[in-house]
Short mmCIF file of C-alpha atoms in Angstrom, two decimals:
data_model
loop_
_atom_site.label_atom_id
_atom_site.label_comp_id
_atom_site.label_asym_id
_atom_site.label_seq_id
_atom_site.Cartn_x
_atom_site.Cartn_y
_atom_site.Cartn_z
CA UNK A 1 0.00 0.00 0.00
CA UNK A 2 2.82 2.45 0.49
CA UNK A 3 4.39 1.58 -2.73
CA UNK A 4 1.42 1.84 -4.19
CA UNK A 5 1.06 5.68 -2.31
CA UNK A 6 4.91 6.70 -3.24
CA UNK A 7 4.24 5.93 -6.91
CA UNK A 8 0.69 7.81 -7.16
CA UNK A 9 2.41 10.95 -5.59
CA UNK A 10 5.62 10.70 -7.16
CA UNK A 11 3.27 10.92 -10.32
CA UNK A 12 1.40 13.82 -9.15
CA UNK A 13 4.65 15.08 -8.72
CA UNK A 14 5.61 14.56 -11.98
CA UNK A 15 2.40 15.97 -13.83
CA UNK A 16 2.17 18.88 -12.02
CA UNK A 17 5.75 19.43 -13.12
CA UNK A 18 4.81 18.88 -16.48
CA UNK A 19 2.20 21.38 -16.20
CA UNK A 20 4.72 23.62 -15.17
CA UNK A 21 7.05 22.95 -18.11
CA UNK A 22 4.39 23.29 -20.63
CA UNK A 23 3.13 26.14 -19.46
CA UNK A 24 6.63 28.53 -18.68
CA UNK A 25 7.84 26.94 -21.75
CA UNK A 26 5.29 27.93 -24.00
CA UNK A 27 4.95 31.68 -22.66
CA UNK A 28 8.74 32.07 -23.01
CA UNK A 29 8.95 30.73 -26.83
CA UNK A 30 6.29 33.13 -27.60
CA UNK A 31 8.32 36.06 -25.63
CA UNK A 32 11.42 35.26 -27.79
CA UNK A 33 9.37 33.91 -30.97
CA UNK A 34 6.13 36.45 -31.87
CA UNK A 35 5.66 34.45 -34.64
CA UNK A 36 4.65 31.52 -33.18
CA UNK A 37 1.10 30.93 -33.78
CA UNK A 38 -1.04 31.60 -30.66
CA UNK A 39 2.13 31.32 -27.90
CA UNK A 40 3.67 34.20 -29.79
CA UNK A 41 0.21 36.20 -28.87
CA UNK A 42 0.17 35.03 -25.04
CA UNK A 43 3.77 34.91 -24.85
CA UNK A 44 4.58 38.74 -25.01
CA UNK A 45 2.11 39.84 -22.99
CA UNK A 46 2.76 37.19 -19.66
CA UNK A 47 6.33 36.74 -20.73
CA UNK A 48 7.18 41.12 -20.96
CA UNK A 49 4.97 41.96 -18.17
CA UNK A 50 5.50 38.65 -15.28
CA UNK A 51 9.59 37.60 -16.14
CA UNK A 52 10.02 37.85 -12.11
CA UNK A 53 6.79 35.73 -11.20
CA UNK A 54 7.26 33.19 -14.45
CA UNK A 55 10.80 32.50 -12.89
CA UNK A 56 9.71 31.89 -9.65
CA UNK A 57 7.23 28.87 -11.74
CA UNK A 58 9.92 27.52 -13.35
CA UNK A 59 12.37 26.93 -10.54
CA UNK A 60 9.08 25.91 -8.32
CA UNK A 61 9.12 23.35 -12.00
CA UNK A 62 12.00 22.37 -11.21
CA UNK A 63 12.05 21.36 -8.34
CA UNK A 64 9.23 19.10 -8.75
CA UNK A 65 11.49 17.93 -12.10
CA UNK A 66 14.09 16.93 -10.50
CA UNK A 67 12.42 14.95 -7.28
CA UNK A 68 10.47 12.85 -9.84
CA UNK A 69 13.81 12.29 -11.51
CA UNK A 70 15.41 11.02 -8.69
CA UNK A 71 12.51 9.50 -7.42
CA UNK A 72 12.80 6.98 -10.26
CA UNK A 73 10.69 9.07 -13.30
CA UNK A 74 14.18 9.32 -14.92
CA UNK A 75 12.93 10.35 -18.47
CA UNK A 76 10.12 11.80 -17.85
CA UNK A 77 11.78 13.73 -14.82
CA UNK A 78 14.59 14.56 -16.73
CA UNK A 79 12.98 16.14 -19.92
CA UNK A 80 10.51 18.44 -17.82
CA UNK A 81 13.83 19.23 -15.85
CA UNK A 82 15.09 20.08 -18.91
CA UNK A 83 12.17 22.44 -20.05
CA UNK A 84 11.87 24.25 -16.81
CA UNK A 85 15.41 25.06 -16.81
CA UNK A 86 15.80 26.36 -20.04
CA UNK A 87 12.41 28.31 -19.33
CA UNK A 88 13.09 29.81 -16.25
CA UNK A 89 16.58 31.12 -17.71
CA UNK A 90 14.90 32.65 -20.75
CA UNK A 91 12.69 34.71 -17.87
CA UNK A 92 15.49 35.87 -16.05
CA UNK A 93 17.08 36.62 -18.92
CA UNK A 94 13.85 38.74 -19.48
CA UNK A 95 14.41 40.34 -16.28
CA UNK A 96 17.80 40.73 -16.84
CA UNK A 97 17.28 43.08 -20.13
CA UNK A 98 14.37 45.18 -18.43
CA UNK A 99 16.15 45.94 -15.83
CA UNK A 100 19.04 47.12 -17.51
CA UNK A 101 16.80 49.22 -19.76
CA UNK A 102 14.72 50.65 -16.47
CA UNK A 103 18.45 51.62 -14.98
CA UNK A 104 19.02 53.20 -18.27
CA UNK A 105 15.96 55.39 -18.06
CA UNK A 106 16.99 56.42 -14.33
CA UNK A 107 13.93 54.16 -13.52
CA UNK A 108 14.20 53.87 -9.28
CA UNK A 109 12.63 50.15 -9.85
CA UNK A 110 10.95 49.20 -7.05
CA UNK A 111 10.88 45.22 -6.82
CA UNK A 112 8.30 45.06 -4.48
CA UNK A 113 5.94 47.02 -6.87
CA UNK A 114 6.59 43.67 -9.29
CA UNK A 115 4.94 41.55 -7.14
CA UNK A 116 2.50 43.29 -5.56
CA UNK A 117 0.97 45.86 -7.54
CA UNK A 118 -0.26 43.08 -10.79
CA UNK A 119 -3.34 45.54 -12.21
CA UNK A 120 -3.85 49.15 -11.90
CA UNK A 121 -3.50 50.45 -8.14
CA UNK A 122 -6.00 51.19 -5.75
CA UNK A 123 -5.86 55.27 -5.60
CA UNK A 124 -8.45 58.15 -6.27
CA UNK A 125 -7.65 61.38 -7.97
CA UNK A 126 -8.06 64.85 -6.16
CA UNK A 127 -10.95 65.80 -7.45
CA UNK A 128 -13.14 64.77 -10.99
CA UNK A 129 -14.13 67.54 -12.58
CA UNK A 130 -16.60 68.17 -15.59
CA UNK A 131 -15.29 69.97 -18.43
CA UNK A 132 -18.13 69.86 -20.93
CA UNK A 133 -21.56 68.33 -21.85
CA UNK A 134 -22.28 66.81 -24.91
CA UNK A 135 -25.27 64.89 -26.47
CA UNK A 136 -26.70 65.13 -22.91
CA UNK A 137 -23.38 63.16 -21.57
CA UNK A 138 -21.03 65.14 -19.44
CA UNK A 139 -17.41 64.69 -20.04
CA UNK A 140 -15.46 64.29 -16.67
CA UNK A 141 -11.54 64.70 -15.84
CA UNK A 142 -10.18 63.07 -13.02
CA UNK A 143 -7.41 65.42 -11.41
CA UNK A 144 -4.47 64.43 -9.86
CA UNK A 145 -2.38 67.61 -7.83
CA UNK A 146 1.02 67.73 -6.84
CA UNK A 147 2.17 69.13 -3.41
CA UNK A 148 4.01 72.10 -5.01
CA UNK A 149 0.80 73.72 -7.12
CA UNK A 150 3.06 76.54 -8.27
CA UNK A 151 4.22 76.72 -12.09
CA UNK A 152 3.60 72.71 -12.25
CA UNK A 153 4.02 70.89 -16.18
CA UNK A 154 0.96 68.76 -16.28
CA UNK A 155 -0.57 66.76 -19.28
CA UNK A 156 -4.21 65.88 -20.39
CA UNK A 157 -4.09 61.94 -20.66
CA UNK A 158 -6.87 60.38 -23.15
CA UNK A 159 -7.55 56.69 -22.29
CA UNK A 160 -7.24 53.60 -24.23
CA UNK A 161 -9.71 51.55 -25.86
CA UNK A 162 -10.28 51.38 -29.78
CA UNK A 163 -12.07 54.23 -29.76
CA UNK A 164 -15.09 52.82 -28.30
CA UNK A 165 -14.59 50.74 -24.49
CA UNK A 166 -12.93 51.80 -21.70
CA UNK A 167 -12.99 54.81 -19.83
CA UNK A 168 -10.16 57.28 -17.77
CA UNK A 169 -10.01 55.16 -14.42
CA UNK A 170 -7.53 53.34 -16.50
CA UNK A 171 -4.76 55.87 -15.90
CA UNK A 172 -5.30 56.35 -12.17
CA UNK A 173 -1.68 54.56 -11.45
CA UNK A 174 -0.28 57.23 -13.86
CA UNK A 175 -1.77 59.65 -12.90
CA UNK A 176 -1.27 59.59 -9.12
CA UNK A 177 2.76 58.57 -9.62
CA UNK A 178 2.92 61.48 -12.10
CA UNK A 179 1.53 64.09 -9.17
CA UNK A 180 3.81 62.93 -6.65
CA UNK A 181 6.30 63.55 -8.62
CA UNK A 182 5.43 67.07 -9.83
CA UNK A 183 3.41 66.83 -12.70
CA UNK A 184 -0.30 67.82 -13.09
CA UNK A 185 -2.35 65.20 -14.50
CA UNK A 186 -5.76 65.49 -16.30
CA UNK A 187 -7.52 62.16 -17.08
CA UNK A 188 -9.82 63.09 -19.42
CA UNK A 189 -12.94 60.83 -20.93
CA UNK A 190 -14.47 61.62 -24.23
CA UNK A 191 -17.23 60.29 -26.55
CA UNK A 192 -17.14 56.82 -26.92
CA UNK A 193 -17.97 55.69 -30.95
CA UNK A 194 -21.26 53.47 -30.98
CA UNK A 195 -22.60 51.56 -34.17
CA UNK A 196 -25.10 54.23 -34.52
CA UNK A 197 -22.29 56.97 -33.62
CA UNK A 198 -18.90 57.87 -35.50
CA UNK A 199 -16.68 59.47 -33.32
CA UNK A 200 -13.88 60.76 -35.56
CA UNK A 201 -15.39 64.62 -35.34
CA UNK A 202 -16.86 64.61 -31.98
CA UNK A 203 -13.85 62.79 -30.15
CA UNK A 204 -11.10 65.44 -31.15
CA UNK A 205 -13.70 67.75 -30.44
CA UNK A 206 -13.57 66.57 -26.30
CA UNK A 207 -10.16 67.07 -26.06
CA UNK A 208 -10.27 70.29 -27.51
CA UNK A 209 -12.87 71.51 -25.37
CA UNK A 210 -10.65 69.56 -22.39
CA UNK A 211 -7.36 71.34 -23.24
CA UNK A 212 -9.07 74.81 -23.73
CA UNK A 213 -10.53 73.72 -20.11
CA UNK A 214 -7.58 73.17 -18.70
CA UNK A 215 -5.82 76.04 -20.04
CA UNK A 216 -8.62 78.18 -18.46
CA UNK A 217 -8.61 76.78 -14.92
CA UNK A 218 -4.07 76.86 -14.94
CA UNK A 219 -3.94 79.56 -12.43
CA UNK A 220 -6.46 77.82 -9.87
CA UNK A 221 -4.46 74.59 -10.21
CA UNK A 222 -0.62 76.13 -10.24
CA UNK A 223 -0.01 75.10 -13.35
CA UNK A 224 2.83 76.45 -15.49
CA UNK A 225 0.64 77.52 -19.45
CA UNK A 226 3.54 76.79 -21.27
CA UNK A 227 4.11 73.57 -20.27
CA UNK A 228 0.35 71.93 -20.79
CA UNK A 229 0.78 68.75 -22.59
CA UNK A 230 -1.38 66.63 -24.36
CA UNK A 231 -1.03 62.69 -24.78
CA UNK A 232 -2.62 59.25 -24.39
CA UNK A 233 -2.55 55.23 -24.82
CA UNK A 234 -3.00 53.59 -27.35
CA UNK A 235 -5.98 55.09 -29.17
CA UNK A 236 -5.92 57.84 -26.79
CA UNK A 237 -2.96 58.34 -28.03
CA UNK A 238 -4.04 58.44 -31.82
CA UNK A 239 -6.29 60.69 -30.52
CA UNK A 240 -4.15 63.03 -28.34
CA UNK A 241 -1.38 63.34 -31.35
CA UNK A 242 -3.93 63.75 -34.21
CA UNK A 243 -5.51 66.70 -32.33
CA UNK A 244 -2.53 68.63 -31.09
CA UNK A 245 -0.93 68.59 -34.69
CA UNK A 246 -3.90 69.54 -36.25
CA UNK A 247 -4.36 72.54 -33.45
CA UNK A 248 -0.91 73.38 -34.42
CA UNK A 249 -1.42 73.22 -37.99
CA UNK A 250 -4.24 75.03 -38.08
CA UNK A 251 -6.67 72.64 -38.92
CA UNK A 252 -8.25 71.98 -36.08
CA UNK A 253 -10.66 74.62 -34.51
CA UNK A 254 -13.10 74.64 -31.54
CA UNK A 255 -16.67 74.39 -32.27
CA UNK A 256 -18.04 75.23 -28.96
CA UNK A 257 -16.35 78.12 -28.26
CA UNK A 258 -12.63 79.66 -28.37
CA UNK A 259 -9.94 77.15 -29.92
CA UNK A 260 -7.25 76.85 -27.40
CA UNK A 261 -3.64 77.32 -27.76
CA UNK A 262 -1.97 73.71 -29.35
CA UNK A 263 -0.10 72.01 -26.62
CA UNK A 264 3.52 72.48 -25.81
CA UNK A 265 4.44 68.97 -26.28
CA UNK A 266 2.60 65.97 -27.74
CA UNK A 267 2.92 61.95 -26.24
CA UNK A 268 2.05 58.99 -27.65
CA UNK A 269 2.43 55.74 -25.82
CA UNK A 270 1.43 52.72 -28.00
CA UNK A 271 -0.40 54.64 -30.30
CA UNK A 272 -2.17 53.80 -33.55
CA UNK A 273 0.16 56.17 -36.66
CA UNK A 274 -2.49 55.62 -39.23
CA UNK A 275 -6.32 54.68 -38.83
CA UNK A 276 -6.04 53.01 -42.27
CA UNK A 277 -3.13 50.50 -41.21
CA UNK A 278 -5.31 49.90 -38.30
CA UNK A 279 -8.33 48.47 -40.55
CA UNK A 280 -5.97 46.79 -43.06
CA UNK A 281 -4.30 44.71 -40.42
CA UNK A 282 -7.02 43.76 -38.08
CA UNK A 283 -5.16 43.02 -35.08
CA UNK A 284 -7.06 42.44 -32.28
CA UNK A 285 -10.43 44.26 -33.35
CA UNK A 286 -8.32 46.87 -34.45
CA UNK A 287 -10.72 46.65 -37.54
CA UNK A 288 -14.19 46.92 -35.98
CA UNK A 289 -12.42 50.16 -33.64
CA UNK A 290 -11.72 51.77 -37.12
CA UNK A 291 -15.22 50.82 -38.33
CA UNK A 292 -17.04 52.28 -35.60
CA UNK A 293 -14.91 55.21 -35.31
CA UNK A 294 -14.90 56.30 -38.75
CA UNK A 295 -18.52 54.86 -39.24
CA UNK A 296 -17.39 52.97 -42.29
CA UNK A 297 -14.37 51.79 -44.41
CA UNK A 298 -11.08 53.34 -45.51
CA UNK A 299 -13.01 52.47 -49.10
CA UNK A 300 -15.86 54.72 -47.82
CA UNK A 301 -14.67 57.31 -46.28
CA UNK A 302 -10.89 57.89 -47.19
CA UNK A 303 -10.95 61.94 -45.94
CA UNK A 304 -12.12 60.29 -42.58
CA UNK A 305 -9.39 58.22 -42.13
CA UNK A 306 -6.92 60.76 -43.38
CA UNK A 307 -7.92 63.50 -41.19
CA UNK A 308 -7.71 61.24 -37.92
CA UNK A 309 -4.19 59.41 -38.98
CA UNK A 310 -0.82 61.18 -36.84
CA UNK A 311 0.79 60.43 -39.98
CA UNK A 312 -1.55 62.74 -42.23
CA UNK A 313 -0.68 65.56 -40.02
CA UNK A 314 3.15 65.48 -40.14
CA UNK A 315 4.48 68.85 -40.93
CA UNK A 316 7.61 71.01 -40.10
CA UNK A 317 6.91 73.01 -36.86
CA UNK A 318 5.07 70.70 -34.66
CA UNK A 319 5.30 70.24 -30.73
CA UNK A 320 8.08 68.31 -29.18
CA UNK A 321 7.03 64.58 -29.33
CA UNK A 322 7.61 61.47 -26.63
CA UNK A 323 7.06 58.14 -28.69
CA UNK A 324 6.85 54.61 -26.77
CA UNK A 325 6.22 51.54 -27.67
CA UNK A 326 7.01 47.97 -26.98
CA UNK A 327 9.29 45.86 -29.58
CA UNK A 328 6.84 43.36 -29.00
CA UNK A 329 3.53 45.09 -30.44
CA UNK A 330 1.58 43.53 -32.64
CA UNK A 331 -1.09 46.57 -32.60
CA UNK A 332 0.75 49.42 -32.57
CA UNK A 333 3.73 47.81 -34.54
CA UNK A 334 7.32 49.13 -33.60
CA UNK A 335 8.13 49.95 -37.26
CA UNK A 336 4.79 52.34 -37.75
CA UNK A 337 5.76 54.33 -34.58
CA UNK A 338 9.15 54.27 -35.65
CA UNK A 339 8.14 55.38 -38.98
CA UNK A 340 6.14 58.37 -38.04
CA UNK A 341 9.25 58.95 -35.36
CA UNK A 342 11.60 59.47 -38.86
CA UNK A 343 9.13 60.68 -40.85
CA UNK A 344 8.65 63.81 -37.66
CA UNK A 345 12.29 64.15 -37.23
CA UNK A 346 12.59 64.78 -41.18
CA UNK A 347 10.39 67.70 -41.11
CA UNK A 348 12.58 68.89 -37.74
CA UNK A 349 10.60 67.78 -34.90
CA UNK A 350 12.06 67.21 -31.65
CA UNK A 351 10.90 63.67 -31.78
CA UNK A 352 12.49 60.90 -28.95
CA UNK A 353 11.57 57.45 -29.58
CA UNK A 354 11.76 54.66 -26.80
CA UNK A 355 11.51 50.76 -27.78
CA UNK A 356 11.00 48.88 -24.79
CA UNK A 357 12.50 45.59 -24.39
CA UNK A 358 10.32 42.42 -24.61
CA UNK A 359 7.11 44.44 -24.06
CA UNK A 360 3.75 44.17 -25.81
CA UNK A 361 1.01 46.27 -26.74
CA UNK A 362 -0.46 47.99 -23.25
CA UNK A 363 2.77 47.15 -21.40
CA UNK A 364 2.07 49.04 -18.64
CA UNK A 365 -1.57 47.42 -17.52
CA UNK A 366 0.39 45.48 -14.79
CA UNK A 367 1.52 48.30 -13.17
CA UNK A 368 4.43 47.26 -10.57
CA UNK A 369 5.93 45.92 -14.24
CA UNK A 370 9.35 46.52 -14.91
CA UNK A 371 8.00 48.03 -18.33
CA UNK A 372 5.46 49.93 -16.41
CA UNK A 373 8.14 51.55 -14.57
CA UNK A 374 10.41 52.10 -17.18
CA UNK A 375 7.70 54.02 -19.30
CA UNK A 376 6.61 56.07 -16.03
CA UNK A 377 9.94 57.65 -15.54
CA UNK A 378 10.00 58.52 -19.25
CA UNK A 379 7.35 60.32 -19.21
CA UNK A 380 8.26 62.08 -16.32
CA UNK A 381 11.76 63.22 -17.64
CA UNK A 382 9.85 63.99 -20.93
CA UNK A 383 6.71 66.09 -19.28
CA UNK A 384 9.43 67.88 -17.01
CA UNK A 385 11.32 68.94 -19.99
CA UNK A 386 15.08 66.63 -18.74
CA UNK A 387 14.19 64.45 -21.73
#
């Protein structure tokens, strides 16, 4: 009976292990190999964002591997001890790169962060405001103050999404590490497109009516007016960039009222170049966002998807520009934001382009990440003007 017992949890053993292998394995050949049919989807995302926590699995992996080895599983032990190994090198190798590239960016990486803080933190802004009302909805900014109100930078954030989900509790983490460390931050919703509603007018249209809020209330909120920036993630940040170039090109104009001044700078984190690469590619719904944004196809409506692509809008005498994005992107590919990067820097804009290590789109969603971290102290040294 206890032969029978040492052989039924020596197996255990064994297939837990092997659960272990398959499952570190697989996230770290999609990491290294985006090419790889459905691991190189998962891969990026687990593998850029948990390196720290997917090590810990494979040595726990190992562990197991090796007792079942020993314990008389030779071959079986020995190939899952094989696996894990390999695996759990590959993630500190992981590690190993972000962290160099976080101590690069002056990045004060705090490792307890990486295990603790996994989604977006628990914190409230200062205050939520409402800067307009439209189609009976009123638009909202959640405000997060530094200590020192006097002559702050501070940036207007637009939210993630497509276009269409989401909303601006999603930069709460940014926004609250941002004011304790000087900068004014302005979370900002806007009109979300519907099937029945096209956003692509009314959207740049928010932000307009956001920043020319903003600008009004500077004094009551210490903010410095000639350092009001404007950015976002994703397709907030399609958003942000298409509507501060064309405010600075002249193409843009308030319909509600007085057009504001264009932003001093302009960032883009993740963001979509060109509305019509979006729909051609179709990566990750970025297809239906286009679609409901637009409220057809680039076939229908060309001028639509013109007039709300970045890359439409590059001319000479544009803001300073912050562009990040992760080498691992499938959505917001690396060689689009490093196109429109060139293509700014050819007409003489002040353009600085970070590629983060082994990071996919919406790298900084887990927010203790070292990715997370990285990108938060480049944004700081960018908003503060050190960058």
């Amino acid at each position: 009976m206890s032969t029978l017992l040492k052989k039924t949890g020596l197996t255990g053993v064994a297939v837990v292990a092997s659960v272990l292998a398959f499952l570190t394995g697989a996230i770290m050949l999609g990491a290294y190999f985006p090419a790889i049919p459905k691991a190189g989807v998962i891969g990026p995302v687990l593998g850029g964002q948990f390196p720290f926590h997917l090590a810990l699995l494979g040595f726990l992996g190992l562990a197991l591997s090796i007792v079942a080895w020993h314990g008389g599983l030779r071959r079986w032990g020995a190939t899952t001890t094989a696996i894990t190994a390999l695996a759990t090198v590959a993630a500190l190798v992981i590690a190993g790169v972000q962290f160099t590239a976080a101590r690069k960016a002056n990045a004060d990486v705090s490792f307890g962060q990486i295990f603790s803080e996994l989604g977006y933190p628990a914190v409230t802004p200062d205050r939520t405001e409402t800067y307009a009302t439209r189609d009976g909805e009123q638009l909202k900014a959640d405000v997060y103050l530094p200590k020192e109100k006097i002559n702050a930078p501070s940036v207007l954030l637009a939210h993630a999404g497509g276009f269409h989900v989401f909303d601006k509790s999603d930069l709460r983490g940014t926004g609250r590490w941002l004011a304790e460390h000087g900068v004014a931050v302005f979370a900002v919703d806007y009109r979300l497109a519907r099937p029945d509603r096209p956003t692509w007018e009314q959207a740049p249209q928010d932000l307009v009516s956001a920043l020319r809020w903003v600008e009004t209330h500077a004094g009551r909120y210490g903010l410095d007016p000639s350092r009001i920036s404007l950015g976002g993630m994703s397709a907030g940040g399609t958003l942000a960039m298409d509507t501060a170039y064309r405010l600075r090109n002249g193409t843009l104009h308030a319909t509600d009222g007085p057009t504001p001044r264009p932003p001093a700078s302009v960032v883009g984190f993740y963001p979509g170049t060109d509305v019509t690469d979006m729909w051609q590619r179709d990566v990750g719904g970025s297809r239906e966002a286009a679609e409901l944004f637009t409220g057809g196809t680039p076939q229908q409506f060309p001028e639509r998807y013109r007039e709300v692509s970045p890359t439409a809008q590059v001319r000479a005498g544009l803001q300073r520009t912050l562009l990040v994005v992760g080498d691992r992107d499938r959505s917001a590919t690396p060689q689009s934001v490093s196109a429109l990067a060139d293509s700014l820097r050819a007409h003489g804009v002040d353009t600085t382009l970070e590629e983060l290590p082994f990071a996919e789109h919406a790298f900084d969603d887990a927010y203790g990440s070292l990715t997370s971290q990285t990108s938060r102290q480049i944004l700081l040294e960018f908003l503060a003007g050190s960058r």
